[in-house]
Every structure is written in C-alpha cells, then in structure tokens.
DNA sequence: ACATGCATTATTGTATACAATTATACCATA
DNA sequence: TATGGTATAATTGTATACAATAATGCATGT
C-alpha cells in the first residue's frame, strides 16, 4: 500500500474521488481487473491509501460509465463487454459521429480547424515512428475536438461515453501501422470536408471511418480484447 | 452524461441513495429546482430525513446523468436543459430509434409483438378518452419494448438515457388529443413494419416518428417547458 | 464611499463509527 | 457423507465527526 500513494500522484485532478475514479477506470481498461471481478471498497481504499468514501463515490460514478455493475448490498463488479457490445457500439458511433461531423461542419471555429490540422500532422509523424501511444492519444483528441465543434452538449456527452467505452479496442486497432496511417488519411479527409463546410460529405466520411475501424479488426483480436 | 444505466433497479427502491437519486431527479424534471439553483447536501438531507451521504452519492450520479453540475469544493448546481438540447436530443433519438426499430425487426419475439399490439390498442382507447397520463405511460412502454427487442444492450441503454431526459417534453406533446392519436397511428405503422420484418421501412418510419414529435411542438410550448 | 484584511460561518471533502446485510465456517444431526 | 442451522466474519449502507475550502461580514485604513 505504501508504494502507490494516491495523494502524491499527479495533482491534475484535485479531488480524491476524482483521482480514485480515474485510477480504477484505468485499471479496468488496462485489464488489471478482470471481467466480473469484485471490487471491494476496503481493499481498494487500502491499496490507494484512502478511506472507503472516495472509493464508494468513484464506484458509483463508474457504474454510470458502464464499467462497473453494482448489486445492492453485495458488491461492485467489473462489467463485461461482449464482442457484440463492441460491434454495436461501433454501429451506433458510426451514426452519431456522422451527425457530429455534419454539425461540426456548420459550427467549427478557425481555432478548432487549426487544432485539427496540428493533430493530423502530429499523428502522421508518430505513426511513421510507430509511437502508437501518441497515435491513440491524438486519435482521441481528434474526435474530441469534433465533438466540441458540433456545439451540441447532448451529442458530445453521448459520444464521449461511447468513446470511453471502447478505449480498450482502439488501443489495439491503432497499434498496427497500416491501420494507424489509414486512419489518419481518413481523418484528413474528414477535416477537409469540414473545412469546406460540406456537412453531407463530412457525415458520410465519418460514418465510413468508424465502420472501417471495426471492419479492420479480426474476430480473433476482438476476442483477445474481451477476455 | 451517464450513459449506460445498466442496473436501473439498483437505483430504484432498494437503497436510500437510489430513492434520493430518483427524488432529486424528479424535482429537477418537475421544475421544483430551477436552473442553476444550488443543491446543498445538508438542506436536501434534512428535507428528506437522511444524512448527507446518500445525498452526496445521488448528486454525483446525477452529475453523470447530466442533470447536475458539480464544481469541486463549491457545490452542485442544476444544469438547465436548453431548448437546443431538447431539439438535439430529438435528432439523435431519431437516428437511434431508427436503428433500434431496424434491429427489432430482425430480432423481435412473438411475445413482444403481442405486447406491442396490446399497447397500441390500449393507447388508442385512452387517447379517445383523453386520459393522457395513460397515453404517456403506454408511449414509454412502446418504445421500451422496442429497445429490448433490438437485443442490443448498448443501444437500449443509450436510448433509455435520452428518453428519460425528455420526459418533461413528452408529457406535453402527448397531452394534445390530435398528436396523441397521430402518434399512435405512427406506432401502428412501425409495429406493422417490424412484424413483417421490414427493417428498412421500420427504420424510416421510426426516424420520422421521432422528428414529428418535435416538429409538432411550438417554440412557445418548448420555452414553457424549459423555464 | 471603497477597498483590504481578518475572523467567523457555511459548505463541501474525507475519514471513521456503527447498523444492516450477506458470506463463511463449523458443528450437530440424520 | 450430506444437510441444515447458527455463530462469526466480511462487506456494504448510512450517519456522524472532523478537516479543508469557500463565502460572508465587519472593522479598519485610505
């Protein structure tokens, strides 16, 4: 317990609950906690050097993120994601990212366009260097900027949720150089459609972009991610 | 927004936190708490006869539902729903209810088809009697059955969230006899498309059905709901 | 009158204590 | 051995105590 004292970790998230939330979330997504594993408040609290209160609050929030399943008076369990769940998420995301790109084309600011430019260029660079953590990070950023640019809180929130949910998957899909580069080309196309304010095209391209991601993923790899 | 409310049951009746959650949620949706109003833990706890703990947990969860905005060390504030939010939700729902109807056409069981039959007939009856609480209730049920019939947990959870979000709106839209009857006709059409396993048609009809609801709503009424 | 600093108060953040519930282990009995 | 029951322990649920932070009010100086 002494080795990982949360109080001394990065101070970017100020409240303990927030830090505990991020930590548990990471541990689920990274696979440290397996599917259906029970998350006990005292154990986690002890490990992180905090009391049960922030752990409880974090678990309640994770339930709403869908990563944890709480059974009253029994416990909190890591929610399983099935292969079908992942495929469904990609179909839903495909529709919504399309809508989002369309709205972004209508509402994006010049600063945001520049931001996207930078992301795309950086991503190209890192993909060539096969520095895939950076690529994943930039992929996240690309989509997040578009979410914001859509100027729709509702759509942004919904998409952010779904996006988080498949973080595990994206780490794997983008860790192949060809896919990383292909993905970046698609990003570029979407960006250009948005820049030229062509909402319909942006929507179509975003639709395809998301579906390509999942198509690219073999069933074998999918199964590996799940279990 | 807290997306996948996997264990709605856990929030319903069993725990104090769940009841407090529902209560505050109701009070926000009913307009008892106004936009940007501060929700103080002690005050609410005193009013409901519970300690701060369940109130805190409920507020944290409401933040994930998007109804409350928590500023660390400051307080919890009611996040208003804007007119634009509502319109956006209907656009998003239109897309997703369409997808849902399509999947339902592929996966629905005979029992569920019968259930929908019953709902539609009952709803016709109550609309004529102008018993609009029943109509709203049956409208909810109709959509929920289709959500379940889609056999997609992801889609069901996402839609359920959005559905909850506009509860206020649906109460008003369906309280006009013509709209209630028209809505029911549309339900019937969707049901028949699903029954005949015509996914494409079901999708198109569901798309239109949702958009009709919002089109039918005057800006004046919308503004009234918000404030 | 206005701004500033300090003490006071209110409110949230975290830890702990106690109650309720559920899981476990052990013994008695057939 | 298998079954059932009861005591015990483990775990969650709720309340409360204490700490940290933010808001308020008042006195003071300019």
PDB file of N, CA and C in Angstrom, chain A residues 5-104:
ATOM      1  N   UNK A   5       0.846   5.769  -3.298  1.00  0.00           N
ATOM      2  CA  UNK A   5       0.020   6.664  -2.510  1.00  0.00           C
ATOM      3  C   UNK A   5      -0.603   7.701  -3.423  1.00  0.00           C
ATOM      4  N   UNK A   6      -1.921   7.625  -3.543  1.00  0.00           N
ATOM      5  CA  UNK A   6      -2.612   8.496  -4.486  1.00  0.00           C
ATOM      6  C   UNK A   6      -2.416   9.969  -4.170  1.00  0.00           C
ATOM      7  N   UNK A   7      -2.239  10.267  -2.902  1.00  0.00           N
ATOM      8  CA  UNK A   7      -2.142  11.676  -2.523  1.00  0.00           C
ATOM      9  C   UNK A   7      -0.966  12.349  -3.215  1.00  0.00           C
ATOM     10  N   UNK A   8       0.025  11.546  -3.575  1.00  0.00           N
ATOM     11  CA  UNK A   8       1.223  12.152  -4.152  1.00  0.00           C
ATOM     12  C   UNK A   8       1.233  12.076  -5.670  1.00  0.00           C
ATOM     13  N   UNK A   9       0.234  11.405  -6.226  1.00  0.00           N
ATOM     14  CA  UNK A   9       0.206  11.308  -7.686  1.00  0.00           C
ATOM     15  C   UNK A   9      -0.171  12.637  -8.315  1.00  0.00           C
ATOM     16  N   UNK A  10      -0.127  12.674  -9.615  1.00  0.00           N
ATOM     17  CA  UNK A  10      -0.337  13.917 -10.353  1.00  0.00           C
ATOM     18  C   UNK A  10      -1.539  14.679  -9.813  1.00  0.00           C
ATOM     19  N   UNK A  11      -1.357  15.942  -9.666  1.00  0.00           N
ATOM     20  CA  UNK A  11      -2.364  16.744  -8.990  1.00  0.00           C
ATOM     21  C   UNK A  11      -3.380  17.337  -9.949  1.00  0.00           C
ATOM     22  N   UNK A  12      -3.406  16.834 -11.190  1.00  0.00           N
ATOM     23  CA  UNK A  12      -4.298  17.487 -12.145  1.00  0.00           C
ATOM     24  C   UNK A  12      -5.762  17.333 -11.762  1.00  0.00           C
ATOM     25  N   UNK A  13      -6.094  16.218 -11.144  1.00  0.00           N
ATOM     26  CA  UNK A  13      -7.467  16.127 -10.668  1.00  0.00           C
ATOM     27  C   UNK A  13      -7.465  16.346  -9.166  1.00  0.00           C
ATOM     28  N   UNK A  14      -8.166  17.374  -8.764  1.00  0.00           N
ATOM     29  CA  UNK A  14      -7.983  17.865  -7.424  1.00  0.00           C
ATOM     30  C   UNK A  14      -8.608  16.982  -6.351  1.00  0.00           C
ATOM     31  N   UNK A  15      -9.820  16.506  -6.569  1.00  0.00           N
ATOM     32  CA  UNK A  15     -10.448  15.741  -5.501  1.00  0.00           C
ATOM     33  C   UNK A  15      -9.957  14.299  -5.489  1.00  0.00           C
ATOM     34  N   UNK A  16      -9.938  13.749  -4.304  1.00  0.00           N
ATOM     35  CA  UNK A  16      -9.526  12.365  -4.147  1.00  0.00           C
ATOM     36  C   UNK A  16     -10.448  11.459  -4.941  1.00  0.00           C
ATOM     37  N   UNK A  17     -11.746  11.702  -4.810  1.00  0.00           N
ATOM     38  CA  UNK A  17     -12.716  10.882  -5.531  1.00  0.00           C
ATOM     39  C   UNK A  17     -12.401  10.843  -7.020  1.00  0.00           C
ATOM     40  N   UNK A  18     -12.098  11.994  -7.577  1.00  0.00           N
ATOM     41  CA  UNK A  18     -11.776  12.067  -8.990  1.00  0.00           C
ATOM     42  C   UNK A  18     -10.555  11.247  -9.338  1.00  0.00           C
ATOM     43  N   UNK A  19      -9.557  11.323  -8.478  1.00  0.00           N
ATOM     44  CA  UNK A  19      -8.336  10.568  -8.772  1.00  0.00           C
ATOM     45  C   UNK A  19      -8.581   9.074  -8.639  1.00  0.00           C
ATOM     46  N   UNK A  20      -9.346   8.709  -7.610  1.00  0.00           N
ATOM     47  CA  UNK A  20      -9.664   7.293  -7.438  1.00  0.00           C
ATOM     48  C   UNK A  20     -10.456   6.790  -8.641  1.00  0.00           C
ATOM     49  N   UNK A  21     -11.401   7.610  -9.068  1.00  0.00           N
ATOM     50  CA  UNK A  21     -12.197   7.264 -10.246  1.00  0.00           C
ATOM     51  C   UNK A  21     -11.298   6.976 -11.439  1.00  0.00           C
ATOM     52  N   UNK A  22     -10.401   7.890 -11.733  1.00  0.00           N
ATOM     53  CA  UNK A  22      -9.506   7.708 -12.879  1.00  0.00           C
ATOM     54  C   UNK A  22      -8.646   6.461 -12.726  1.00  0.00           C
ATOM     55  N   UNK A  23      -8.192   6.266 -11.512  1.00  0.00           N
ATOM     56  CA  UNK A  23      -7.304   5.139 -11.277  1.00  0.00           C
ATOM     57  C   UNK A  23      -8.015   3.809 -11.518  1.00  0.00           C
ATOM     58  N   UNK A  24      -9.198   3.656 -10.918  1.00  0.00           N
ATOM     59  CA  UNK A  24      -9.933   2.403 -11.087  1.00  0.00           C
ATOM     60  C   UNK A  24     -10.290   2.207 -12.556  1.00  0.00           C
ATOM     61  N   UNK A  25     -10.706   3.288 -13.180  1.00  0.00           N
ATOM     62  CA  UNK A  25     -11.056   3.248 -14.595  1.00  0.00           C
ATOM     63  C   UNK A  25      -9.887   2.722 -15.429  1.00  0.00           C
ATOM     64  N   UNK A  26      -8.734   3.313 -15.185  1.00  0.00           N
ATOM     65  CA  UNK A  26      -7.523   2.860 -15.868  1.00  0.00           C
ATOM     66  C   UNK A  26      -7.293   1.371 -15.643  1.00  0.00           C
ATOM     67  N   UNK A  27      -7.445   0.974 -14.373  1.00  0.00           N
ATOM     68  CA  UNK A  27      -7.146  -0.413 -14.017  1.00  0.00           C
ATOM     69  C   UNK A  27      -8.117  -1.387 -14.666  1.00  0.00           C
ATOM     70  N   UNK A  28      -9.339  -0.930 -14.901  1.00  0.00           N
ATOM     71  CA  UNK A  28     -10.276  -1.794 -15.609  1.00  0.00           C
ATOM     72  C   UNK A  28      -9.904  -1.862 -17.087  1.00  0.00           C
ATOM     73  N   UNK A  29      -9.650  -0.711 -17.669  1.00  0.00           N
ATOM     74  CA  UNK A  29      -9.364  -0.669 -19.099  1.00  0.00           C
ATOM     75  C   UNK A  29      -8.035  -1.354 -19.425  1.00  0.00           C
ATOM     76  N   UNK A  30      -7.105  -1.266 -18.513  1.00  0.00           N
ATOM     77  CA  UNK A  30      -5.807  -1.876 -18.772  1.00  0.00           C
ATOM     78  C   UNK A  30      -5.855  -3.382 -18.555  1.00  0.00           C
ATOM     79  N   UNK A  31      -6.924  -3.840 -17.960  1.00  0.00           N
ATOM     80  CA  UNK A  31      -7.058  -5.278 -17.761  1.00  0.00           C
ATOM     81  C   UNK A  31      -6.570  -5.764 -16.404  1.00  0.00           C
ATOM     82  N   UNK A  32      -6.152  -4.841 -15.544  1.00  0.00           N
ATOM     83  CA  UNK A  32      -5.705  -5.268 -14.217  1.00  0.00           C
ATOM     84  C   UNK A  32      -6.847  -5.953 -13.465  1.00  0.00           C
ATOM     85  N   UNK A  33      -8.020  -5.342 -13.567  1.00  0.00           N
ATOM     86  CA  UNK A  33      -9.199  -6.003 -13.013  1.00  0.00           C
ATOM     87  C   UNK A  33      -9.909  -6.733 -14.136  1.00  0.00           C
ATOM     88  N   UNK A  34     -10.131  -8.004 -13.928  1.00  0.00           N
ATOM     89  CA  UNK A  34     -10.758  -8.817 -14.974  1.00  0.00           C
ATOM     90  C   UNK A  34     -12.278  -8.700 -14.939  1.00  0.00           C
ATOM     91  N   UNK A  35     -12.880  -9.186 -15.980  1.00  0.00           N
ATOM     92  CA  UNK A  35     -14.342  -9.173 -16.064  1.00  0.00           C
ATOM     93  C   UNK A  35     -14.963  -9.878 -14.868  1.00  0.00           C
ATOM     94  N   UNK A  36     -16.026  -9.292 -14.356  1.00  0.00           N
ATOM     95  CA  UNK A  36     -16.782  -9.869 -13.247  1.00  0.00           C
ATOM     96  C   UNK A  36     -16.019  -9.906 -11.927  1.00  0.00           C
ATOM     97  N   UNK A  37     -14.826  -9.367 -11.929  1.00  0.00           N
ATOM     98  CA  UNK A  37     -14.084  -9.318 -10.679  1.00  0.00           C
ATOM     99  C   UNK A  37     -14.791  -8.386  -9.710  1.00  0.00           C
ATOM    100  N   UNK A  38     -14.759  -8.778  -8.422  1.00  0.00           N
ATOM    101  CA  UNK A  38     -15.406  -7.948  -7.420  1.00  0.00           C
ATOM    102  C   UNK A  38     -14.443  -6.857  -6.964  1.00  0.00           C
ATOM    103  N   UNK A  39     -14.943  -5.643  -6.886  1.00  0.00           N
ATOM    104  CA  UNK A  39     -14.117  -4.526  -6.438  1.00  0.00           C
ATOM    105  C   UNK A  39     -14.549  -4.166  -5.020  1.00  0.00           C
ATOM    106  N   UNK A  40     -13.716  -4.518  -4.058  1.00  0.00           N
ATOM    107  CA  UNK A  40     -14.092  -4.280  -2.670  1.00  0.00           C
ATOM    108  C   UNK A  40     -13.584  -2.932  -2.199  1.00  0.00           C
ATOM    109  N   UNK A  41     -14.478  -2.207  -1.563  1.00  0.00           N
ATOM    110  CA  UNK A  41     -14.168  -0.840  -1.169  1.00  0.00           C
ATOM    111  C   UNK A  41     -12.958  -0.766  -0.251  1.00  0.00           C
ATOM    112  N   UNK A  42     -12.949  -1.599   0.756  1.00  0.00           N
ATOM    113  CA  UNK A  42     -11.845  -1.530   1.722  1.00  0.00           C
ATOM    114  C   UNK A  42     -10.511  -1.876   1.068  1.00  0.00           C
ATOM    115  N   UNK A  43     -10.525  -2.907   0.256  1.00  0.00           N
ATOM    116  CA  UNK A  43      -9.281  -3.344  -0.376  1.00  0.00           C
ATOM    117  C   UNK A  43      -8.702  -2.249  -1.254  1.00  0.00           C
ATOM    118  N   UNK A  44      -9.552  -1.678  -2.092  1.00  0.00           N
ATOM    119  CA  UNK A  44      -9.073  -0.623  -2.986  1.00  0.00           C
ATOM    120  C   UNK A  44      -8.629   0.589  -2.185  1.00  0.00           C
ATOM    121  N   UNK A  45      -9.418   0.922  -1.166  1.00  0.00           N
ATOM    122  CA  UNK A  45      -9.045   2.049  -0.321  1.00  0.00           C
ATOM    123  C   UNK A  45      -7.684   1.850   0.300  1.00  0.00           C
ATOM    124  N   UNK A  46      -7.471   0.669   0.809  1.00  0.00           N
ATOM    125  CA  UNK A  46      -6.184   0.385   1.439  1.00  0.00           C
ATOM    126  C   UNK A  46      -5.055   0.486   0.420  1.00  0.00           C
ATOM    127  N   UNK A  47      -5.299  -0.083  -0.765  1.00  0.00           N
ATOM    128  CA  UNK A  47      -4.258  -0.065  -1.791  1.00  0.00           C
ATOM    129  C   UNK A  47      -3.889   1.358  -2.199  1.00  0.00           C
ATOM    130  N   UNK A  48      -4.890   2.212  -2.265  1.00  0.00           N
ATOM    131  CA  UNK A  48      -4.627   3.576  -2.723  1.00  0.00           C
ATOM    132  C   UNK A  48      -4.365   4.542  -1.570  1.00  0.00           C
ATOM    133  N   UNK A  49      -4.453   4.039  -0.366  1.00  0.00           N
ATOM    134  CA  UNK A  49      -4.169   4.904   0.772  1.00  0.00           C
ATOM    135  C   UNK A  49      -5.239   5.936   1.047  1.00  0.00           C
ATOM    136  N   UNK A  50      -6.493   5.559   0.794  1.00  0.00           N
ATOM    137  CA  UNK A  50      -7.596   6.468   1.094  1.00  0.00           C
ATOM    138  C   UNK A  50      -8.687   5.698   1.829  1.00  0.00           C
ATOM    139  N   UNK A  51      -9.677   6.422   2.313  1.00  0.00           N
ATOM    140  CA  UNK A  51     -10.755   5.756   3.024  1.00  0.00           C
ATOM    141  C   UNK A  51     -11.773   5.205   2.042  1.00  0.00           C
ATOM    142  N   UNK A  52     -12.812   4.570   2.575  1.00  0.00           N
ATOM    143  CA  UNK A  52     -13.809   3.968   1.707  1.00  0.00           C
ATOM    144  C   UNK A  52     -14.637   5.024   0.963  1.00  0.00           C
ATOM    145  N   UNK A  53     -14.812   6.167   1.578  1.00  0.00           N
ATOM    146  CA  UNK A  53     -15.734   7.160   0.993  1.00  0.00           C
ATOM    147  C   UNK A  53     -15.412   7.517  -0.466  1.00  0.00           C
ATOM    148  N   UNK A  54     -14.207   7.981  -0.744  1.00  0.00           N
ATOM    149  CA  UNK A  54     -13.938   8.308  -2.153  1.00  0.00           C
ATOM    150  C   UNK A  54     -14.019   7.091  -3.070  1.00  0.00           C
ATOM    151  N   UNK A  55     -13.682   5.940  -2.541  1.00  0.00           N
ATOM    152  CA  UNK A  55     -13.771   4.728  -3.361  1.00  0.00           C
ATOM    153  C   UNK A  55     -15.228   4.450  -3.723  1.00  0.00           C
ATOM    154  N   UNK A  56     -16.082   4.537  -2.733  1.00  0.00           N
ATOM    155  CA  UNK A  56     -17.515   4.326  -2.971  1.00  0.00           C
ATOM    156  C   UNK A  56     -18.033   5.285  -4.035  1.00  0.00           C
ATOM    157  N   UNK A  57     -17.698   6.553  -3.869  1.00  0.00           N
ATOM    158  CA  UNK A  57     -18.194   7.538  -4.825  1.00  0.00           C
ATOM    159  C   UNK A  57     -17.666   7.248  -6.227  1.00  0.00           C
ATOM    160  N   UNK A  58     -16.415   6.883  -6.290  1.00  0.00           N
ATOM    161  CA  UNK A  58     -15.832   6.566  -7.598  1.00  0.00           C
ATOM    162  C   UNK A  58     -16.555   5.370  -8.223  1.00  0.00           C
ATOM    163  N   UNK A  59     -16.839   4.364  -7.418  1.00  0.00           N
ATOM    164  CA  UNK A  59     -17.513   3.178  -7.952  1.00  0.00           C
ATOM    165  C   UNK A  59     -18.908   3.526  -8.455  1.00  0.00           C
ATOM    166  N   UNK A  60     -19.607   4.384  -7.709  1.00  0.00           N
ATOM    167  CA  UNK A  60     -20.947   4.786  -8.139  1.00  0.00           C
ATOM    168  C   UNK A  60     -20.879   5.496  -9.489  1.00  0.00           C
ATOM    169  N   UNK A  61     -19.839   6.295  -9.658  1.00  0.00           N
ATOM    170  CA  UNK A  61     -19.701   7.001 -10.924  1.00  0.00           C
ATOM    171  C   UNK A  61     -19.331   6.048 -12.046  1.00  0.00           C
ATOM    172  N   UNK A  62     -18.482   5.092 -11.709  1.00  0.00           N
ATOM    173  CA  UNK A  62     -18.089   4.114 -12.727  1.00  0.00           C
ATOM    174  C   UNK A  62     -19.283   3.283 -13.164  1.00  0.00           C
ATOM    175  N   UNK A  63     -20.231   3.096 -12.259  1.00  0.00           N
ATOM    176  CA  UNK A  63     -21.428   2.380 -12.660  1.00  0.00           C
ATOM    177  C   UNK A  63     -22.130   3.133 -13.782  1.00  0.00           C
ATOM    178  N   UNK A  64     -22.152   4.460 -13.652  1.00  0.00           N
ATOM    179  CA  UNK A  64     -22.812   5.243 -14.676  1.00  0.00           C
ATOM    180  C   UNK A  64     -22.002   5.299 -15.962  1.00  0.00           C
ATOM    181  N   UNK A  65     -20.721   5.075 -15.851  1.00  0.00           N
ATOM    182  CA  UNK A  65     -19.907   4.986 -17.058  1.00  0.00           C
ATOM    183  C   UNK A  65     -20.081   3.621 -17.701  1.00  0.00           C
ATOM    184  N   UNK A  66     -20.686   2.710 -16.964  1.00  0.00           N
ATOM    185  CA  UNK A  66     -20.931   1.391 -17.526  1.00  0.00           C
ATOM    186  C   UNK A  66     -19.799   0.412 -17.314  1.00  0.00           C
ATOM    187  N   UNK A  67     -18.767   0.830 -16.604  1.00  0.00           N
ATOM    188  CA  UNK A  67     -17.633  -0.065 -16.422  1.00  0.00           C
ATOM    189  C   UNK A  67     -17.802  -0.971 -15.221  1.00  0.00           C
ATOM    190  N   UNK A  68     -18.723  -0.612 -14.367  1.00  0.00           N
ATOM    191  CA  UNK A  68     -18.914  -1.353 -13.129  1.00  0.00           C
ATOM    192  C   UNK A  68     -20.402  -1.611 -12.931  1.00  0.00           C
ATOM    193  N   UNK A  69     -20.670  -2.724 -12.333  1.00  0.00           N
ATOM    194  CA  UNK A  69     -22.030  -3.160 -12.117  1.00  0.00           C
ATOM    195  C   UNK A  69     -22.230  -3.343 -10.618  1.00  0.00           C
ATOM    196  N   UNK A  70     -23.092  -2.551 -10.025  1.00  0.00           N
ATOM    197  CA  UNK A  70     -23.249  -2.609  -8.573  1.00  0.00           C
ATOM    198  C   UNK A  70     -24.517  -3.352  -8.200  1.00  0.00           C
ATOM    199  N   UNK A  71     -24.367  -4.380  -7.397  1.00  0.00           N
ATOM    200  CA  UNK A  71     -25.520  -5.096  -6.884  1.00  0.00           C
ATOM    201  C   UNK A  71     -25.689  -4.701  -5.425  1.00  0.00           C
ATOM    202  N   UNK A  72     -26.846  -4.137  -5.091  1.00  0.00           N
ATOM    203  CA  UNK A  72     -27.039  -3.582  -3.752  1.00  0.00           C
ATOM    204  C   UNK A  72     -26.743  -4.590  -2.643  1.00  0.00           C
ATOM    205  N   UNK A  73     -26.042  -4.131  -1.672  1.00  0.00           N
ATOM    206  CA  UNK A  73     -25.687  -4.953  -0.516  1.00  0.00           C
ATOM    207  C   UNK A  73     -24.778  -6.127  -0.845  1.00  0.00           C
ATOM    208  N   UNK A  74     -24.388  -6.215  -2.074  1.00  0.00           N
ATOM    209  CA  UNK A  74     -23.485  -7.301  -2.438  1.00  0.00           C
ATOM    210  C   UNK A  74     -22.110  -6.786  -2.833  1.00  0.00           C
ATOM    211  N   UNK A  75     -22.061  -6.010  -3.865  1.00  0.00           N
ATOM    212  CA  UNK A  75     -20.747  -5.532  -4.248  1.00  0.00           C
ATOM    213  C   UNK A  75     -20.713  -4.911  -5.618  1.00  0.00           C
ATOM    214  N   UNK A  76     -19.519  -4.454  -5.979  1.00  0.00           N
ATOM    215  CA  UNK A  76     -19.314  -3.841  -7.289  1.00  0.00           C
ATOM    216  C   UNK A  76     -18.480  -4.789  -8.134  1.00  0.00           C
ATOM    217  N   UNK A  77     -18.940  -5.034  -9.335  1.00  0.00           N
ATOM    218  CA  UNK A  77     -18.257  -5.972 -10.208  1.00  0.00           C
ATOM    219  C   UNK A  77     -17.895  -5.315 -11.523  1.00  0.00           C
ATOM    220  N   UNK A  78     -16.761  -5.718 -12.056  1.00  0.00           N
ATOM    221  CA  UNK A  78     -16.357  -5.193 -13.358  1.00  0.00           C
ATOM    222  C   UNK A  78     -17.343  -5.692 -14.413  1.00  0.00           C
ATOM    223  N   UNK A  79     -17.900  -4.757 -15.154  1.00  0.00           N
ATOM    224  CA  UNK A  79     -18.860  -5.113 -16.190  1.00  0.00           C
ATOM    225  C   UNK A  79     -18.165  -5.760 -17.364  1.00  0.00           C
ATOM    226  N   UNK A  80     -18.735  -6.822 -17.826  1.00  0.00           N
ATOM    227  CA  UNK A  80     -18.170  -7.437 -19.014  1.00  0.00           C
ATOM    228  C   UNK A  80     -18.618  -6.687 -20.252  1.00  0.00           C
ATOM    229  N   UNK A  81     -17.724  -6.579 -21.207  1.00  0.00           N
ATOM    230  CA  UNK A  81     -18.135  -6.125 -22.526  1.00  0.00           C
ATOM    231  C   UNK A  81     -18.094  -7.346 -23.420  1.00  0.00           C
ATOM    232  N   UNK A  82     -19.178  -7.603 -24.111  1.00  0.00           N
ATOM    233  CA  UNK A  82     -19.165  -8.730 -25.030  1.00  0.00           C
ATOM    234  C   UNK A  82     -18.695  -8.254 -26.401  1.00  0.00           C
ATOM    235  N   UNK A  83     -18.377  -9.214 -27.230  1.00  0.00           N
ATOM    236  CA  UNK A  83     -17.989  -8.897 -28.598  1.00  0.00           C
ATOM    237  C   UNK A  83     -19.117  -8.134 -29.284  1.00  0.00           C
ATOM    238  N   UNK A  84     -20.333  -8.588 -29.052  1.00  0.00           N
ATOM    239  CA  UNK A  84     -21.485  -7.937 -29.675  1.00  0.00           C
ATOM    240  C   UNK A  84     -21.608  -6.485 -29.197  1.00  0.00           C
ATOM    241  N   UNK A  85     -21.386  -6.266 -27.902  1.00  0.00           N
ATOM    242  CA  UNK A  85     -21.436  -4.897 -27.392  1.00  0.00           C
ATOM    243  C   UNK A  85     -20.521  -3.995 -28.195  1.00  0.00           C
ATOM    244  N   UNK A  86     -19.304  -4.461 -28.392  1.00  0.00           N
ATOM    245  CA  UNK A  86     -18.329  -3.635 -29.101  1.00  0.00           C
ATOM    246  C   UNK A  86     -18.795  -3.347 -30.512  1.00  0.00           C
ATOM    247  N   UNK A  87     -19.256  -4.387 -31.197  1.00  0.00           N
ATOM    248  CA  UNK A  87     -19.719  -4.177 -32.563  1.00  0.00           C
ATOM    249  C   UNK A  87     -20.892  -3.204 -32.585  1.00  0.00           C
ATOM    250  N   UNK A  88     -21.799  -3.361 -31.639  1.00  0.00           N
ATOM    251  CA  UNK A  88     -22.952  -2.453 -31.572  1.00  0.00           C
ATOM    252  C   UNK A  88     -22.507  -1.018 -31.344  1.00  0.00           C
ATOM    253  N   UNK A  89     -21.542  -0.852 -30.440  1.00  0.00           N
ATOM    254  CA  UNK A  89     -21.064   0.499 -30.166  1.00  0.00           C
ATOM    255  C   UNK A  89     -20.538   1.153 -31.434  1.00  0.00           C
ATOM    256  N   UNK A  90     -19.847   0.377 -32.233  1.00  0.00           N
ATOM    257  CA  UNK A  90     -19.298   0.953 -33.453  1.00  0.00           C
ATOM    258  C   UNK A  90     -20.392   1.341 -34.439  1.00  0.00           C
ATOM    259  N   UNK A  91     -21.448   0.563 -34.494  1.00  0.00           N
ATOM    260  CA  UNK A  91     -22.553   0.939 -35.377  1.00  0.00           C
ATOM    261  C   UNK A  91     -23.217   2.222 -34.878  1.00  0.00           C
ATOM    262  N   UNK A  92     -23.468   2.265 -33.586  1.00  0.00           N
ATOM    263  CA  UNK A  92     -24.092   3.463 -33.017  1.00  0.00           C
ATOM    264  C   UNK A  92     -23.178   4.673 -33.206  1.00  0.00           C
ATOM    265  N   UNK A  93     -21.904   4.458 -32.905  1.00  0.00           N
ATOM    266  CA  UNK A  93     -20.957   5.565 -33.066  1.00  0.00           C
ATOM    267  C   UNK A  93     -20.892   6.023 -34.508  1.00  0.00           C
ATOM    268  N   UNK A  94     -20.935   5.091 -35.409  1.00  0.00           N
ATOM    269  CA  UNK A  94     -20.876   5.451 -36.822  1.00  0.00           C
ATOM    270  C   UNK A  94     -21.967   6.466 -37.163  1.00  0.00           C
ATOM    271  N   UNK A  95     -23.167   6.180 -36.742  1.00  0.00           N
ATOM    272  CA  UNK A  95     -24.274   7.116 -36.978  1.00  0.00           C
ATOM    273  C   UNK A  95     -24.009   8.464 -36.314  1.00  0.00           C
ATOM    274  N   UNK A  96     -23.635   8.401 -35.040  1.00  0.00           N
ATOM    275  CA  UNK A  96     -23.536   9.645 -34.278  1.00  0.00           C
ATOM    276  C   UNK A  96     -22.303  10.464 -34.656  1.00  0.00           C
ATOM    277  N   UNK A  97     -21.202   9.795 -34.956  1.00  0.00           N
ATOM    278  CA  UNK A  97     -20.021  10.549 -35.390  1.00  0.00           C
ATOM    279  C   UNK A  97     -20.315  11.223 -36.726  1.00  0.00           C
ATOM    280  N   UNK A  98     -21.137  10.575 -37.528  1.00  0.00           N
ATOM    281  CA  UNK A  98     -21.548  11.197 -38.779  1.00  0.00           C
ATOM    282  C   UNK A  98     -22.319  12.484 -38.521  1.00  0.00           C
ATOM    283  N   UNK A  99     -23.322  12.378 -37.698  1.00  0.00           N
ATOM    284  CA  UNK A  99     -24.108  13.558 -37.333  1.00  0.00           C
ATOM    285  C   UNK A  99     -23.212  14.651 -36.768  1.00  0.00           C
ATOM    286  N   UNK A 100     -22.283  14.218 -35.936  1.00  0.00           N
ATOM    287  CA  UNK A 100     -21.377  15.151 -35.265  1.00  0.00           C
ATOM    288  C   UNK A 100     -20.506  15.882 -36.284  1.00  0.00           C
ATOM    289  N   UNK A 101     -19.987  15.162 -37.232  1.00  0.00           N
ATOM    290  CA  UNK A 101     -19.150  15.780 -38.263  1.00  0.00           C
ATOM    291  C   UNK A 101     -19.974  16.786 -39.072  1.00  0.00           C
ATOM    292  N   UNK A 102     -21.230  16.427 -39.325  1.00  0.00           N
ATOM    293  CA  UNK A 102     -22.088  17.329 -40.085  1.00  0.00           C
ATOM    294  C   UNK A 102     -22.284  18.636 -39.321  1.00  0.00           C
ATOM    295  N   UNK A 103     -22.604  18.502 -38.057  1.00  0.00           N
ATOM    296  CA  UNK A 103     -22.813  19.696 -37.247  1.00  0.00           C
ATOM    297  C   UNK A 103     -21.521  20.475 -37.065  1.00  0.00           C
ATOM    298  N   UNK A 104     -20.420  19.753 -36.962  1.00  0.00           N
ATOM    299  CA  UNK A 104     -19.128  20.430 -36.829  1.00  0.00           C
ATOM    300  C   UNK A 104     -18.866  21.272 -38.068  1.00  0.00           C
TER     301      UNK A 104
END
